[in-house]
PDB file of C-alpha atoms in Angstrom:
ATOM      1  CA  MET A1310     -37.079  30.328   8.390  1.00 46.00           C
ATOM      2  CA  ALA A1311     -35.150  33.623   8.758  1.00 51.00           C
ATOM      3  CA  GLU A1312     -35.109  35.960   5.771  1.00 52.00           C
ATOM      4  CA  TYR A1313     -32.184  38.271   5.054  1.00 46.00           C
ATOM      5  CA  SER A1314     -32.489  41.499   3.013  1.00 52.00           C
ATOM      6  CA  SER A1315     -28.859  41.735   1.996  1.00 57.00           C
ATOM      7  CA  ASP A1316     -25.698  39.672   1.413  1.00 59.00           C
ATOM      8  CA  GLU A1317     -24.101  41.378   4.395  1.00 63.00           C
ATOM      9  CA  GLU A1318     -26.828  40.059   6.696  1.00 63.00           C
ATOM     10  CA  ARG A1319     -26.454  36.543   5.265  1.00 64.00           C
ATOM     11  CA  PHE A1320     -22.678  36.631   5.759  1.00 59.00           C
ATOM     12  CA  SER A1321     -23.101  38.030   9.298  1.00 67.00           C
ATOM     13  CA  ALA A1322     -25.555  35.247  10.115  1.00 62.00           C
ATOM     14  CA  PHE A1323     -23.102  32.651   8.810  1.00 59.00           C
ATOM     15  CA  VAL A1324     -20.262  34.076  10.899  1.00 63.00           C
ATOM     16  CA  ASN A1325     -22.419  34.128  14.006  1.00 67.00           C
ATOM     17  CA  PHE A1326     -23.522  30.519  13.396  1.00 62.00           C
ATOM     18  CA  PHE A1327     -19.888  29.447  13.024  1.00 61.00           C
ATOM     19  CA  LYS A1328     -18.939  31.246  16.247  1.00 68.00           C
ATOM     20  CA  ASP A1329     -21.802  29.677  18.159  1.00 67.00           C
ATOM     21  CA  HIS A1330     -21.063  26.180  16.946  1.00 66.00           C
ATOM     22  CA  LYS A1331     -17.312  26.374  16.345  1.00 65.00           C
ATOM     23  CA  ASN A1332     -16.334  23.519  18.662  1.00 71.00           C
ATOM     24  CA  THR A1333     -18.978  21.178  17.367  1.00 70.00           C
ATOM     25  CA  LEU A1334     -18.047  21.889  13.727  1.00 59.00           C
ATOM     26  CA  VAL A1335     -14.341  21.449  14.356  1.00 64.00           C
ATOM     27  CA  ILE A1336     -14.881  18.132  16.186  1.00 71.00           C
ATOM     28  CA  GLY A1337     -17.210  16.904  13.431  1.00 65.00           C
ATOM     29  CA  PHE A1338     -14.669  17.825  10.760  1.00 60.00           C
ATOM     30  CA  LEU A1339     -11.870  16.054  12.615  1.00 64.00           C
ATOM     31  CA  LEU A1340     -13.973  12.922  13.071  1.00 69.00           C
ATOM     32  CA  LEU A1341     -14.849  12.907   9.392  1.00 69.00           C
ATOM     33  CA  ALA A1342     -11.232  13.378   8.374  1.00 61.00           C
ATOM     34  CA  PHE A1343     -10.105  10.598  10.742  1.00 59.00           C
ATOM     35  CA  THR A1344     -12.775   8.237   9.399  1.00 63.00           C
ATOM     36  CA  LEU A1345     -11.756   8.891   5.790  1.00 63.00           C
ATOM     37  CA  ILE A1346      -8.048   8.468   6.544  1.00 61.00           C
ATOM     38  CA  PHE A1347      -8.651   5.283   8.505  1.00 52.00           C
ATOM     39  CA  SER A1348     -10.870   3.842   5.744  1.00 56.00           C
ATOM     40  CA  ILE A1349      -8.319   4.578   2.994  1.00 59.00           C
ATOM     41  CA  SER A1350      -5.413   3.283   5.116  1.00 54.00           C
ATOM     42  CA  TYR A1351      -7.262   0.085   6.031  1.00 53.00           C
ATOM     43  CA  LYS A1352      -8.204  -0.640   2.410  1.00 62.00           C
ATOM     44  CA  SER A1353      -4.611  -0.068   1.308  1.00 58.00           C
ATOM     45  CA  TYR A1354      -3.258  -2.269   4.115  1.00 55.00           C
ATOM     46  CA  SER A1355      -5.826  -4.991   3.426  1.00 68.00           C
ATOM     47  CA  SER A1356      -5.000  -4.952  -0.304  1.00 74.00           C
ATOM     48  CA  SER A1357      -1.278  -5.228   0.411  1.00 78.00           C
ATOM     49  CA  GLN A1358      -1.836  -8.111   2.856  1.00 83.00           C
ATOM     50  CA  ASN A1359      -3.972 -10.001   0.344  1.00 86.00           C
ATOM     51  CA  ILE A1360      -1.431  -9.621  -2.445  1.00 89.00           C
ATOM     52  CA  LYS A1361       1.356 -10.972  -0.265  1.00 92.00           C
ATOM     53  CA  ALA A1362      -0.844 -13.758   1.125  1.00 91.00           C
ATOM     54  CA  ALA A1363      -1.936 -14.780  -2.366  1.00 91.00           C
ATOM     55  CA  GLU A1364       1.672 -15.367  -3.443  1.00 93.00           C
ATOM     56  CA  ILE A1365       2.353 -17.638  -0.460  1.00 94.00           C
ATOM     57  CA  TYR A1366      -0.970 -19.440  -0.827  1.00 91.00           C
ATOM     58  CA  ASP A1367      -0.257 -20.174  -4.495  1.00 92.00           C
ATOM     59  CA  ALA A1368       3.163 -21.618  -3.658  1.00 91.00           C
ATOM     60  CA  TRP A1369       1.627 -23.740  -0.875  1.00 92.00           C
ATOM     61  CA  PHE A1370      -1.273 -24.963  -2.983  1.00 89.00           C
ATOM     62  CA  VAL A1371       0.977 -25.877  -5.907  1.00 88.00           C
ATOM     63  CA  GLY A1372       3.149 -27.831  -3.500  1.00 86.00           C
ATOM     64  CA  LEU A1373       0.177 -29.892  -2.355  1.00 84.00           C
ATOM     65  CA  SER A1374      -0.343 -31.413  -5.800  1.00 77.00           C
ATOM     66  CA  ASN A1375       3.337 -31.724  -6.632  1.00 75.00           C
ATOM     67  CA  GLU A1376       4.712 -35.021  -5.393  1.00 67.00           C
ATOM     68  CA  SER A1377       8.280 -33.807  -5.738  1.00 60.00           C
ATOM     69  CA  ALA A1378       7.618 -30.730  -3.626  1.00 64.00           C
ATOM     70  CA  SER A1379       9.326 -30.614  -0.248  1.00 74.00           C
ATOM     71  CA  LYS A1380       7.012 -31.197   2.714  1.00 80.00           C
ATOM     72  CA  LEU A1381       9.239 -28.861   4.707  1.00 83.00           C
ATOM     73  CA  ASP A1382       8.737 -26.074   2.131  1.00 81.00           C
ATOM     74  CA  ASN A1383       4.971 -26.641   2.197  1.00 87.00           C
ATOM     75  CA  LYS A1384       4.970 -26.441   6.000  1.00 90.00           C
ATOM     76  CA  GLU A1385       7.029 -23.229   5.902  1.00 92.00           C
ATOM     77  CA  HIS A1386       4.602 -21.696   3.393  1.00 92.00           C
ATOM     78  CA  PHE A1387       1.611 -22.713   5.494  1.00 94.00           C
ATOM     79  CA  ASP A1388       3.150 -21.456   8.746  1.00 95.00           C
ATOM     80  CA  LYS A1389       4.141 -18.121   7.206  1.00 95.00           C
ATOM     81  CA  LEU A1390       0.635 -17.706   5.805  1.00 95.00           C
ATOM     82  CA  GLN A1391      -0.952 -18.362   9.161  1.00 94.00           C
ATOM     83  CA  GLY A1392       1.642 -16.390  11.136  1.00 93.00           C
ATOM     84  CA  ASP A1393       1.866 -13.250   9.036  1.00 93.00           C
ATOM     85  CA  TYR A1394      -1.517 -13.069   7.303  1.00 92.00           C
ATOM     86  CA  PRO A1395      -4.023 -14.960   9.508  1.00 91.00           C
ATOM     87  CA  ASN A1396      -6.938 -12.588   8.781  1.00 90.00           C
ATOM     88  CA  THR A1397      -6.763 -12.917   5.024  1.00 92.00           C
ATOM     89  CA  GLY A1398      -9.115 -15.206   3.131  1.00 90.00           C
ATOM     90  CA  TYR A1399      -6.115 -17.044   1.696  1.00 93.00           C
ATOM     91  CA  ALA A1400      -4.834 -18.095   5.150  1.00 94.00           C
ATOM     92  CA  GLN A1401      -8.326 -19.132   6.215  1.00 95.00           C
ATOM     93  CA  LEU A1402      -8.936 -21.095   3.024  1.00 94.00           C
ATOM     94  CA  ALA A1403      -5.614 -22.895   3.490  1.00 95.00           C
ATOM     95  CA  ARG A1404      -6.592 -23.756   7.031  1.00 95.00           C
ATOM     96  CA  MET A1405      -9.918 -25.193   5.821  1.00 95.00           C
ATOM     97  CA  ILE A1406      -8.237 -27.246   3.110  1.00 94.00           C
ATOM     98  CA  ARG A1407      -5.659 -28.698   5.472  1.00 95.00           C
ATOM     99  CA  GLY A1408      -8.257 -29.475   8.115  1.00 96.00           C
ATOM    100  CA  SER A1409     -10.394 -31.286   5.529  1.00 94.00           C
ATOM    101  CA  SER A1410      -7.347 -33.231   4.361  1.00 93.00           C
ATOM    102  CA  PHE A1411      -6.540 -34.328   7.940  1.00 94.00           C
ATOM    103  CA  ALA A1412     -10.159 -35.460   8.386  1.00 94.00           C
ATOM    104  CA  ARG A1413     -10.086 -37.503   5.167  1.00 93.00           C
ATOM    105  CA  GLU A1414      -6.877 -39.178   6.305  1.00 93.00           C
ATOM    106  CA  GLY A1415      -8.484 -40.074   9.632  1.00 94.00           C
ATOM    107  CA  ASP A1416      -6.377 -37.702  11.784  1.00 96.00           C
ATOM    108  CA  LEU A1417      -9.365 -36.237  13.585  1.00 95.00           C
ATOM    109  CA  ASP A1418      -7.379 -34.584  16.367  1.00 96.00           C
ATOM    110  CA  ALA A1419      -5.266 -32.592  13.903  1.00 96.00           C
ATOM    111  CA  ALA A1420      -8.373 -31.738  11.852  1.00 96.00           C
ATOM    112  CA  LEU A1421     -10.150 -30.562  14.973  1.00 97.00           C
ATOM    113  CA  VAL A1422      -7.271 -28.202  15.819  1.00 97.00           C
ATOM    114  CA  ASP A1423      -7.355 -26.657  12.343  1.00 97.00           C
ATOM    115  CA  PHE A1424     -11.105 -26.160  12.302  1.00 97.00           C
ATOM    116  CA  GLN A1425     -11.070 -24.748  15.815  1.00 96.00           C
ATOM    117  CA  GLN A1426      -8.424 -22.231  14.802  1.00 96.00           C
ATOM    118  CA  LEU A1427     -10.431 -21.437  11.656  1.00 96.00           C
ATOM    119  CA  LEU A1428     -13.481 -20.861  13.866  1.00 95.00           C
ATOM    120  CA  ASP A1429     -11.551 -18.470  16.105  1.00 94.00           C
ATOM    121  CA  VAL A1430     -10.012 -16.380  13.322  1.00 94.00           C
ATOM    122  CA  THR A1431     -13.275 -16.085  11.331  1.00 94.00           C
ATOM    123  CA  SER A1432     -15.384 -15.016  14.294  1.00 91.00           C
ATOM    124  CA  GLY A1433     -16.245 -11.468  15.220  1.00 84.00           C
ATOM    125  CA  PHE A1434     -17.182  -8.259  13.377  1.00 80.00           C
ATOM    126  CA  PHE A1435     -14.441  -8.577  10.732  1.00 77.00           C
ATOM    127  CA  GLY A1436     -14.792 -12.362  10.397  1.00 83.00           C
ATOM    128  CA  ASN A1437     -15.903 -14.491   7.500  1.00 89.00           C
ATOM    129  CA  ASP A1438     -19.406 -15.859   8.043  1.00 89.00           C
ATOM    130  CA  MET A1439     -19.184 -18.565   5.383  1.00 90.00           C
ATOM    131  CA  LEU A1440     -15.888 -20.050   6.566  1.00 93.00           C
ATOM    132  CA  ASN A1441     -17.050 -19.639  10.156  1.00 93.00           C
ATOM    133  CA  SER A1442     -20.113 -21.763   9.414  1.00 92.00           C
ATOM    134  CA  ILE A1443     -18.013 -24.390   7.636  1.00 93.00           C
ATOM    135  CA  ALA A1444     -15.715 -24.561  10.628  1.00 95.00           C
ATOM    136  CA  LYS A1445     -18.634 -25.073  13.031  1.00 95.00           C
ATOM    137  CA  ILE A1446     -20.186 -27.850  10.957  1.00 94.00           C
ATOM    138  CA  ASN A1447     -16.878 -29.667  10.561  1.00 95.00           C
ATOM    139  CA  ILE A1448     -16.083 -29.360  14.296  1.00 97.00           C
ATOM    140  CA  ALA A1449     -19.502 -30.814  15.087  1.00 96.00           C
ATOM    141  CA  ARG A1450     -19.055 -33.710  12.650  1.00 95.00           C
ATOM    142  CA  ILE A1451     -15.658 -34.534  14.137  1.00 96.00           C
ATOM    143  CA  GLU A1452     -17.056 -34.399  17.654  1.00 96.00           C
ATOM    144  CA  LEU A1453     -19.788 -36.767  16.457  1.00 95.00           C
ATOM    145  CA  SER A1454     -17.159 -39.168  15.168  1.00 94.00           C
ATOM    146  CA  LYS A1455     -15.463 -39.033  18.586  1.00 94.00           C
ATOM    147  CA  GLN A1456     -18.887 -39.578  20.221  1.00 95.00           C
ATOM    148  CA  ASN A1457     -18.701 -36.215  21.979  1.00 96.00           C
ATOM    149  CA  PHE A1458     -22.403 -35.577  21.303  1.00 96.00           C
ATOM    150  CA  SER A1459     -22.842 -32.710  23.738  1.00 96.00           C
ATOM    151  CA  SER A1460     -19.813 -30.907  22.291  1.00 95.00           C
ATOM    152  CA  ALA A1461     -21.224 -31.305  18.764  1.00 95.00           C
ATOM    153  CA  LEU A1462     -24.486 -29.677  19.845  1.00 95.00           C
ATOM    154  CA  ALA A1463     -22.704 -26.886  21.693  1.00 94.00           C
ATOM    155  CA  VAL A1464     -20.748 -25.733  18.640  1.00 94.00           C
ATOM    156  CA  LEU A1465     -23.950 -25.530  16.595  1.00 92.00           C
ATOM    157  CA  GLU A1466     -25.944 -23.514  19.146  1.00 87.00           C
ATOM    158  CA  SER A1467     -24.973 -20.152  17.679  1.00 82.00           C
ATOM    159  CA  PHE A1468     -26.603 -20.838  14.297  1.00 79.00           C
ATOM    160  CA  ASN A1469     -29.737 -18.887  13.551  1.00 62.00           C
ATOM    161  CA  SER A1470     -32.565 -21.398  14.008  1.00 58.00           C
ATOM    162  CA  GLU A1471     -34.627 -19.722  11.297  1.00 59.00           C
ATOM    163  CA  SER A1472     -32.009 -19.825   8.549  1.00 59.00           C
ATOM    164  CA  GLU A1473     -30.055 -23.009   9.036  1.00 70.00           C
ATOM    165  CA  HIS A1474     -28.716 -25.232   6.309  1.00 83.00           C
ATOM    166  CA  PRO A1475     -30.314 -28.716   6.237  1.00 90.00           C
ATOM    167  CA  LEU A1476     -26.931 -30.203   7.151  1.00 90.00           C
ATOM    168  CA  VAL A1477     -26.983 -28.301  10.447  1.00 92.00           C
ATOM    169  CA  TYR A1478     -30.360 -29.787  11.334  1.00 93.00           C
ATOM    170  CA  GLU A1479     -29.122 -33.248  10.354  1.00 94.00           C
ATOM    171  CA  VAL A1480     -25.935 -33.017  12.454  1.00 94.00           C
ATOM    172  CA  LYS A1481     -27.989 -31.814  15.409  1.00 94.00           C
ATOM    173  CA  GLY A1482     -30.274 -34.784  14.902  1.00 95.00           C
ATOM    174  CA  ASP A1483     -27.323 -37.165  14.856  1.00 96.00           C
ATOM    175  CA  ALA A1484     -25.969 -35.706  18.069  1.00 96.00           C
ATOM    176  CA  LEU A1485     -29.382 -35.963  19.770  1.00 96.00           C
ATOM    177  CA  VAL A1486     -29.675 -39.573  18.729  1.00 95.00           C
ATOM    178  CA  GLY A1487     -26.286 -40.171  20.333  1.00 95.00           C
ATOM    179  CA  LEU A1488     -27.682 -38.637  23.535  1.00 96.00           C
ATOM    180  CA  GLU A1489     -30.754 -40.876  23.197  1.00 95.00           C
ATOM    181  CA  LYS A1490     -33.068 -37.871  22.777  1.00 96.00           C
ATOM    182  CA  ASN A1491     -34.937 -39.411  19.880  1.00 95.00           C
ATOM    183  CA  ASP A1492     -37.996 -37.107  19.961  1.00 94.00           C
ATOM    184  CA  LEU A1493     -35.789 -34.028  19.673  1.00 95.00           C
ATOM    185  CA  ALA A1494     -33.698 -35.755  17.011  1.00 95.00           C
ATOM    186  CA  LEU A1495     -36.853 -36.509  15.006  1.00 95.00           C
ATOM    187  CA  ASP A1496     -37.760 -32.804  15.041  1.00 93.00           C
ATOM    188  CA  GLN A1497     -34.313 -31.889  13.658  1.00 93.00           C
ATOM    189  CA  TYR A1498     -34.415 -34.586  10.956  1.00 94.00           C
ATOM    190  CA  SER A1499     -37.892 -33.374   9.926  1.00 93.00           C
ATOM    191  CA  LEU A1500     -36.623 -29.802   9.603  1.00 92.00           C
ATOM    192  CA  ALA A1501     -33.682 -31.009   7.561  1.00 92.00           C
ATOM    193  CA  LEU A1502     -36.004 -32.958   5.270  1.00 92.00           C
ATOM    194  CA  GLU A1503     -38.261 -29.903   4.804  1.00 91.00           C
ATOM    195  CA  ASN A1504     -35.343 -27.660   3.835  1.00 89.00           C
ATOM    196  CA  SER A1505     -33.296 -30.117   1.764  1.00 89.00           C
ATOM    197  CA  GLN A1506     -33.188 -29.871  -2.027  1.00 87.00           C
ATOM    198  CA  ASN A1507     -30.840 -32.819  -2.454  1.00 88.00           C
ATOM    199  CA  GLU A1508     -32.497 -36.152  -3.230  1.00 92.00           C
ATOM    200  CA  SER A1509     -29.628 -38.194  -1.800  1.00 90.00           C
ATOM    201  CA  GLN A1510     -29.765 -36.283   1.446  1.00 91.00           C
ATOM    202  CA  LYS A1511     -33.565 -36.676   1.559  1.00 91.00           C
ATOM    203  CA  SER A1512     -33.266 -40.438   1.178  1.00 94.00           C
ATOM    204  CA  LEU A1513     -30.696 -40.623   3.950  1.00 93.00           C
ATOM    205  CA  LEU A1514     -32.878 -38.445   6.236  1.00 93.00           C
ATOM    206  CA  LYS A1515     -35.906 -40.660   5.605  1.00 93.00           C
ATOM    207  CA  MET A1516     -33.829 -43.671   6.602  1.00 94.00           C
ATOM    208  CA  LYS A1517     -32.794 -41.974   9.837  1.00 94.00           C
ATOM    209  CA  ILE A1518     -36.383 -40.979  10.594  1.00 94.00           C
ATOM    210  CA  ASN A1519     -37.629 -44.534   9.924  1.00 93.00           C
ATOM    211  CA  LYS A1520     -34.954 -45.951  12.188  1.00 90.00           C
ATOM    212  CA  ILE A1521     -36.317 -43.799  15.051  1.00 91.00           C
ATOM    213  CA  THR A1522     -40.013 -44.317  14.411  1.00 89.00           C
ATOM    214  CA  ASN A1523     -39.958 -48.056  13.684  1.00 82.00           C
TER     215      ASN A1523
END
């Protein structure tokens, strides 16, 4: 390490260092400033989007439980939420709720459209992993109901095999049974049974395993 005998030498060394690395320092400063400005602007924009989306979501959700509410108004609220604020959690939650409602009513095609759109909007770096997983599982279950077993397996392929929820293993097992790949299905059911903490699910899995092995 260099040693300086006076303040003048220290100042001179600093000036020389700045001269030698001026371009690098200026570029670094500009990048830092840009990053800070972008971060602050994005947080402000995101907060504003969420506030506006929350108001529309509340109006839409209240309308769902209000029998006197206009279906046209509810549709307008939903469409505005999806059209103007698709990347907010409120829009994605509304999409999940509506898709689940369609599925319960037996409109599997409409439910599949909603969950596929939910999958698309929650994918990627700025996506929502939890809602993305829910979308995949629901798509797979709908495909199972439509006996599209290969499609059900395909949508579940991207799950991490070392950290899957028991339900994912179970749905994979159901799809493999549909494809008459019973040995592979048995492996998935066994994994689901090992990872399940729910006694009802365990009982159902044991029934499915017994059906294959007996």
